[in-house]
């Protein structure tokens, strides 16, 4: 039996600002933006190529402090290209860091150990890791 993680709730203070950041600056697809009256709104966004989406909203999502989610991680095959793309879109992303040593020999020295970090407008923390091939 497969168990897939499909949705992560991201706590934000301003739904429209967050939707703009994730869709325009990060390039996430807007799967839906559903309002049920004035008190319930759910926006689902999915990173390109991902099987897992994020949800931002109010009313029908758990109440969490905006900016309290840390350690979300995206994986890309080319960290240099991903970082350059984010910088072009106006995202304040850190320099490439090498954290530790890869447990196996990889074709690219950044595989498994290359990371960059950024935060959304509320301070939710994200990492991007490079994995160009899997052993």
C-alpha positions as a Python dict, from the first residue, in 0.01 Angstrom:
ca = {
    (1, 'X'): (0, 0, 0),
    (2, 'X'): (132, 346, -90),
    (3, 'X'): (98, 628, 162),
    (4, 'X'): (139, 963, -5),
    (5, 'X'): (166, 1303, 156),
    (6, 'X'): (-63, 1523, -51),
    (7, 'X'): (-122, 1848, 143),
    (8, 'X'): (66, 2063, 392),
    (9, 'X'): (-111, 2355, 562),
    (10, 'X'): (99, 2673, 560),
    (11, 'X'): (-8, 2938, 814),
    (12, 'X'): (-23, 3290, 669),
    (13, 'X'): (-158, 3626, 781),
    (14, 'X'): (-270, 3756, 442),
    (15, 'X'): (-413, 3499, 200),
    (16, 'X'): (-389, 3717, -111),
    (17, 'X'): (-29, 3822, -39),
    (18, 'X'): (69, 3459, 22),
    (19, 'X'): (-116, 3340, -290),
    (20, 'X'): (70, 3600, -494),
    (21, 'X'): (407, 3499, -346),
    (22, 'X'): (359, 3127, -399),
    (23, 'X'): (204, 3154, -746),
    (24, 'X'): (392, 3445, -902),
    (25, 'X'): (727, 3437, -726),
    (26, 'X'): (766, 3064, -670),
    (27, 'X'): (572, 2947, -975),
    (28, 'X'): (330, 2720, -787),
    (29, 'X'): (10, 2635, -977),
    (30, 'X'): (-312, 2761, -820),
    (31, 'X'): (-524, 2445, -804),
    (32, 'X'): (-822, 2622, -654),
    (33, 'X'): (-927, 2928, -458),
    (34, 'X'): (-1257, 2852, -288),
    (35, 'X'): (-1454, 3091, -69),
    (36, 'X'): (-1756, 2975, 130),
    (37, 'X'): (-1904, 3293, 264),
    (38, 'X'): (-1687, 3552, 437),
    (39, 'X'): (-1542, 3319, 699),
    (40, 'X'): (-1403, 3029, 496),
    (41, 'X'): (-1147, 3042, 217),
    (42, 'X'): (-914, 2767, 97),
    (43, 'X'): (-639, 2818, -160),
    (44, 'X'): (-446, 2513, -279),
    (45, 'X'): (-117, 2557, -464),
    (46, 'X'): (120, 2295, -604),
    (47, 'X'): (490, 2329, -689),
    (48, 'X'): (575, 2232, -1048),
    (49, 'X'): (613, 1854, -1074),
    (50, 'X'): (511, 1790, -712),
    (51, 'X'): (259, 1537, -586),
    (52, 'X'): (216, 1740, -268),
    (53, 'X'): (35, 2073, -246),
    (54, 'X'): (21, 2347, 12),
    (55, 'X'): (-301, 2497, 143),
    (56, 'X'): (-341, 2849, 279),
    (57, 'X'): (-667, 2988, 403),
    (58, 'X'): (-900, 3057, 689),
    (59, 'X'): (-1197, 2893, 851),
    (60, 'X'): (-1163, 2536, 728),
    (61, 'X'): (-790, 2507, 798),
    (62, 'X'): (-626, 2462, 1138),
    (63, 'X'): (-546, 2782, 1322),
    (64, 'X'): (-168, 2820, 1345),
    (65, 'X'): (53, 3121, 1404),
    (66, 'X'): (158, 3275, 1069),
    (67, 'X'): (526, 3210, 1005),
    (68, 'X'): (547, 2924, 1254),
    (69, 'X'): (606, 2650, 997),
    (70, 'X'): (976, 2581, 945),
    (71, 'X'): (1164, 2316, 752),
    (72, 'X'): (947, 2272, 445),
    (73, 'X'): (1167, 2131, 173),
    (74, 'X'): (1159, 2128, -204),
    (75, 'X'): (1393, 1914, -415),
    (76, 'X'): (1533, 2020, -753),
    (77, 'X'): (1778, 1861, -998),
    (78, 'X'): (1981, 2184, -1045),
    (79, 'X'): (2026, 2410, -743),
    (80, 'X'): (2214, 2683, -933),
    (81, 'X'): (1931, 2710, -1186),
    (82, 'X'): (1660, 2704, -917),
    (83, 'X'): (1834, 2975, -714),
    (84, 'X'): (1880, 3195, -1022),
    (85, 'X'): (1512, 3153, -1111),
    (86, 'X'): (1402, 3256, -763),
    (87, 'X'): (1631, 3559, -764),
    (88, 'X'): (1487, 3665, -1102),
    (89, 'X'): (1139, 3645, -949),
    (90, 'X'): (1240, 3866, -657),
    (91, 'X'): (1265, 3598, -387),
    (92, 'X'): (1526, 3670, -119),
    (93, 'X'): (1707, 3339, -125),
    (94, 'X'): (2036, 3264, 48),
    (95, 'X'): (2362, 3148, -103),
    (96, 'X'): (2418, 2782, -184),
    (97, 'X'): (2538, 2588, 119),
    (98, 'X'): (2690, 2243, 140),
    (99, 'X'): (2569, 2066, 452),
    (100, 'X'): (2754, 1749, 542),
    (101, 'X'): (2876, 1479, 307),
    (102, 'X'): (2674, 1262, 73),
    (103, 'X'): (2652, 903, 202),
    (104, 'X'): (2714, 774, -152),
    (105, 'X'): (2920, 899, -444),
    (106, 'X'): (2699, 1118, -661),
    (107, 'X'): (2753, 1258, -1013),
    (108, 'X'): (2728, 1619, -888),
    (109, 'X'): (2899, 1733, -567),
    (110, 'X'): (2585, 1924, -463),
    (111, 'X'): (2360, 1615, -480),
    (112, 'X'): (2207, 1537, -139),
    (113, 'X'): (2412, 1805, 39),
    (114, 'X'): (2348, 2128, -155),
    (115, 'X'): (2083, 2360, -9),
    (116, 'X'): (1946, 2714, -29),
    (117, 'X'): (1701, 2868, 213),
    (118, 'X'): (1427, 3131, 192),
    (119, 'X'): (1115, 3242, 378),
    (120, 'X'): (769, 3343, 262),
    (121, 'X'): (635, 3690, 353),
    (122, 'X'): (515, 3560, 692),
    (123, 'X'): (845, 3393, 782),
    (124, 'X'): (754, 3030, 707),
    (125, 'X'): (1092, 2873, 635),
    (126, 'X'): (1172, 2673, 324),
    (127, 'X'): (1477, 2477, 206),
    (128, 'X'): (1563, 2366, -145),
    (129, 'X'): (1785, 2061, -179),
    (130, 'X'): (1958, 1937, -493),
    (131, 'X'): (1913, 1576, -594),
    (132, 'X'): (1982, 1530, -965),
    (133, 'X'): (1978, 1150, -959),
    (134, 'X'): (1876, 893, -704),
    (135, 'X'): (2093, 585, -648),
}
